[in-house]
CSV table of C-alpha atoms in Angstrom, one decimal:
chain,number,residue,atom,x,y,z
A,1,UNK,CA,-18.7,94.8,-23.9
A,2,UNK,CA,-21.6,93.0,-22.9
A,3,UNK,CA,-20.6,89.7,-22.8
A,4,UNK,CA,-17.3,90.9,-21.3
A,5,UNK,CA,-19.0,92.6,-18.4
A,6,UNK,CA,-21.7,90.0,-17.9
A,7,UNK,CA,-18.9,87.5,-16.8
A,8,UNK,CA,-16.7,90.1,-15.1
A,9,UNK,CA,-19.3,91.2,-12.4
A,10,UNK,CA,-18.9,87.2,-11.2
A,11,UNK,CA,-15.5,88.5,-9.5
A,12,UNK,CA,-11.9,87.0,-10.6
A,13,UNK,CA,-12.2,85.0,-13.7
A,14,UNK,CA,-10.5,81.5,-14.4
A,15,UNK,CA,-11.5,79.6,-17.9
A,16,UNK,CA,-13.7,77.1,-16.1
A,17,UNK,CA,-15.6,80.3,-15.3
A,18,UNK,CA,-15.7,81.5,-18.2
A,19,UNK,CA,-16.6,78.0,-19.9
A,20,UNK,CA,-19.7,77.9,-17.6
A,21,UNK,CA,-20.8,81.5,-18.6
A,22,UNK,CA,-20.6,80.5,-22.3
A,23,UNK,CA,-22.1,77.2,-21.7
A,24,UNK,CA,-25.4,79.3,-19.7
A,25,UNK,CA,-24.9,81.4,-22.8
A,26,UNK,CA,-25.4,78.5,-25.7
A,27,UNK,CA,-28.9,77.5,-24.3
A,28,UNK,CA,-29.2,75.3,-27.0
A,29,UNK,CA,-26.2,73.6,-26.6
A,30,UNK,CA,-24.6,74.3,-30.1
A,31,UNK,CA,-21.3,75.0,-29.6
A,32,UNK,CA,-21.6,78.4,-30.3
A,33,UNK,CA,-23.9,81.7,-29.0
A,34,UNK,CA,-26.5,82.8,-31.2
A,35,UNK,CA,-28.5,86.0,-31.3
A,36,UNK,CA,-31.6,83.6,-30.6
A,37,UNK,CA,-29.9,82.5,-27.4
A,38,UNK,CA,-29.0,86.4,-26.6
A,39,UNK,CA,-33.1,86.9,-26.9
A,40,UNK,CA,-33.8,84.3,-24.6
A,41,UNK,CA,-31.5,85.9,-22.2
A,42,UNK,CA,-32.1,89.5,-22.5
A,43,UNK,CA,-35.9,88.7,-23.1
A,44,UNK,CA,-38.2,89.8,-26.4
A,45,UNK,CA,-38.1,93.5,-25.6
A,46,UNK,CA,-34.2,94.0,-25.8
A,47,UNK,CA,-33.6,95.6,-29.3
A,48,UNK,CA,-32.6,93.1,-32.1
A,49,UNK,CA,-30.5,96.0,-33.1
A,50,UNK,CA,-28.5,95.6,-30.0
A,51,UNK,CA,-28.2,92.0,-29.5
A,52,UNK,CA,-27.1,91.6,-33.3
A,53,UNK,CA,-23.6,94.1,-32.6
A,54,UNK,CA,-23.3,92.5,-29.2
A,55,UNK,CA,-23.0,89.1,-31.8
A,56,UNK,CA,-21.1,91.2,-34.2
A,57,UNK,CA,-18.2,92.6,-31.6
A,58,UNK,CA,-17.3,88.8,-31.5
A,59,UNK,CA,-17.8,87.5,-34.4
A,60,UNK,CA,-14.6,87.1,-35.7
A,61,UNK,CA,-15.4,84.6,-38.5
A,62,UNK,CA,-18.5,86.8,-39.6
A,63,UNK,CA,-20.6,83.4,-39.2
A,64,UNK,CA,-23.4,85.5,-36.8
A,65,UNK,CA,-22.7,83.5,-33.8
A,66,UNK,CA,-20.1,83.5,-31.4
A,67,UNK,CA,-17.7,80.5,-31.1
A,68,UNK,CA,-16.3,79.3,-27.7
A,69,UNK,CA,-13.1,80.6,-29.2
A,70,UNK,CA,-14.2,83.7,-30.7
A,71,UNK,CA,-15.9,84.1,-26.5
A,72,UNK,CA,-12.6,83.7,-24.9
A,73,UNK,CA,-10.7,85.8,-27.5
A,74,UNK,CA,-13.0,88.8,-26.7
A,75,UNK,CA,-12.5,88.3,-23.1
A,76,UNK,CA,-8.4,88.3,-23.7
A,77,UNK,CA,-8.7,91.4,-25.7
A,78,UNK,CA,-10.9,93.3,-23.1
A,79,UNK,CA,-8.1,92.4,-20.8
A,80,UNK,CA,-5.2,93.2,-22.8
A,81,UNK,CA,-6.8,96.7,-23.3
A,82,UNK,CA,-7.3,97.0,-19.8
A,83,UNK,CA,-3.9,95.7,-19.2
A,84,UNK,CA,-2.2,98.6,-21.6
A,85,UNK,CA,-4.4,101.3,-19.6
A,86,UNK,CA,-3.0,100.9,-16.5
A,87,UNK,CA,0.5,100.6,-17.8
A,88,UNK,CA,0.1,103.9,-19.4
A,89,UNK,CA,-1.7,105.3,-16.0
A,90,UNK,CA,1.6,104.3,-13.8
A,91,UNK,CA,3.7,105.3,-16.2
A,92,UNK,CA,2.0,108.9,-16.0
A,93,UNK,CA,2.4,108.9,-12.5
């Protein structure tokens, strides 16, 4: 949820967009978001506790870092559940 709202207070998302917030994410440039980039972020005093299940919700391939893939499929999920909300919100109406 982090991550997800991190990039969705930039306003309307395209995958260049979200490309750029991954690659401001990777600070080290690895390919891939560790919990070690998270800290530099987030700074020293933001529990480990928390940064590791911010790594975890997206860790699909249990690796402990999050893959430009694994970054966009959590963004698509976010919005498919968002999607399925408001579907079920007009259809209440």
């Amino acid at each position: 949820e982090f991550l997800a709202a991190t990039i969705e207070a930039q306003g309307a998302i395209s995958e260049e967009r979200l490309a750029e917030a991954f690659d401001r994410l990777d600070s080290d440039d690895s390919g891939k978001i560790s919990a070690e980039n998270l800290v530099e972020i987030l700074g020293q005093d933001f529990p480990r506790e928390e940064i590791d299940e911010i790594i975890a919700e997206a860790d699909l391939t249990n690796d402990k870092h999050i893959s430009y893939a694994e970054f966009l499929a959590l963004w698509e999920d976010k919005h498919e559940i968002e999607r399925e909300k408001q579907l079920r919100l007009l259809g209440s109406e």
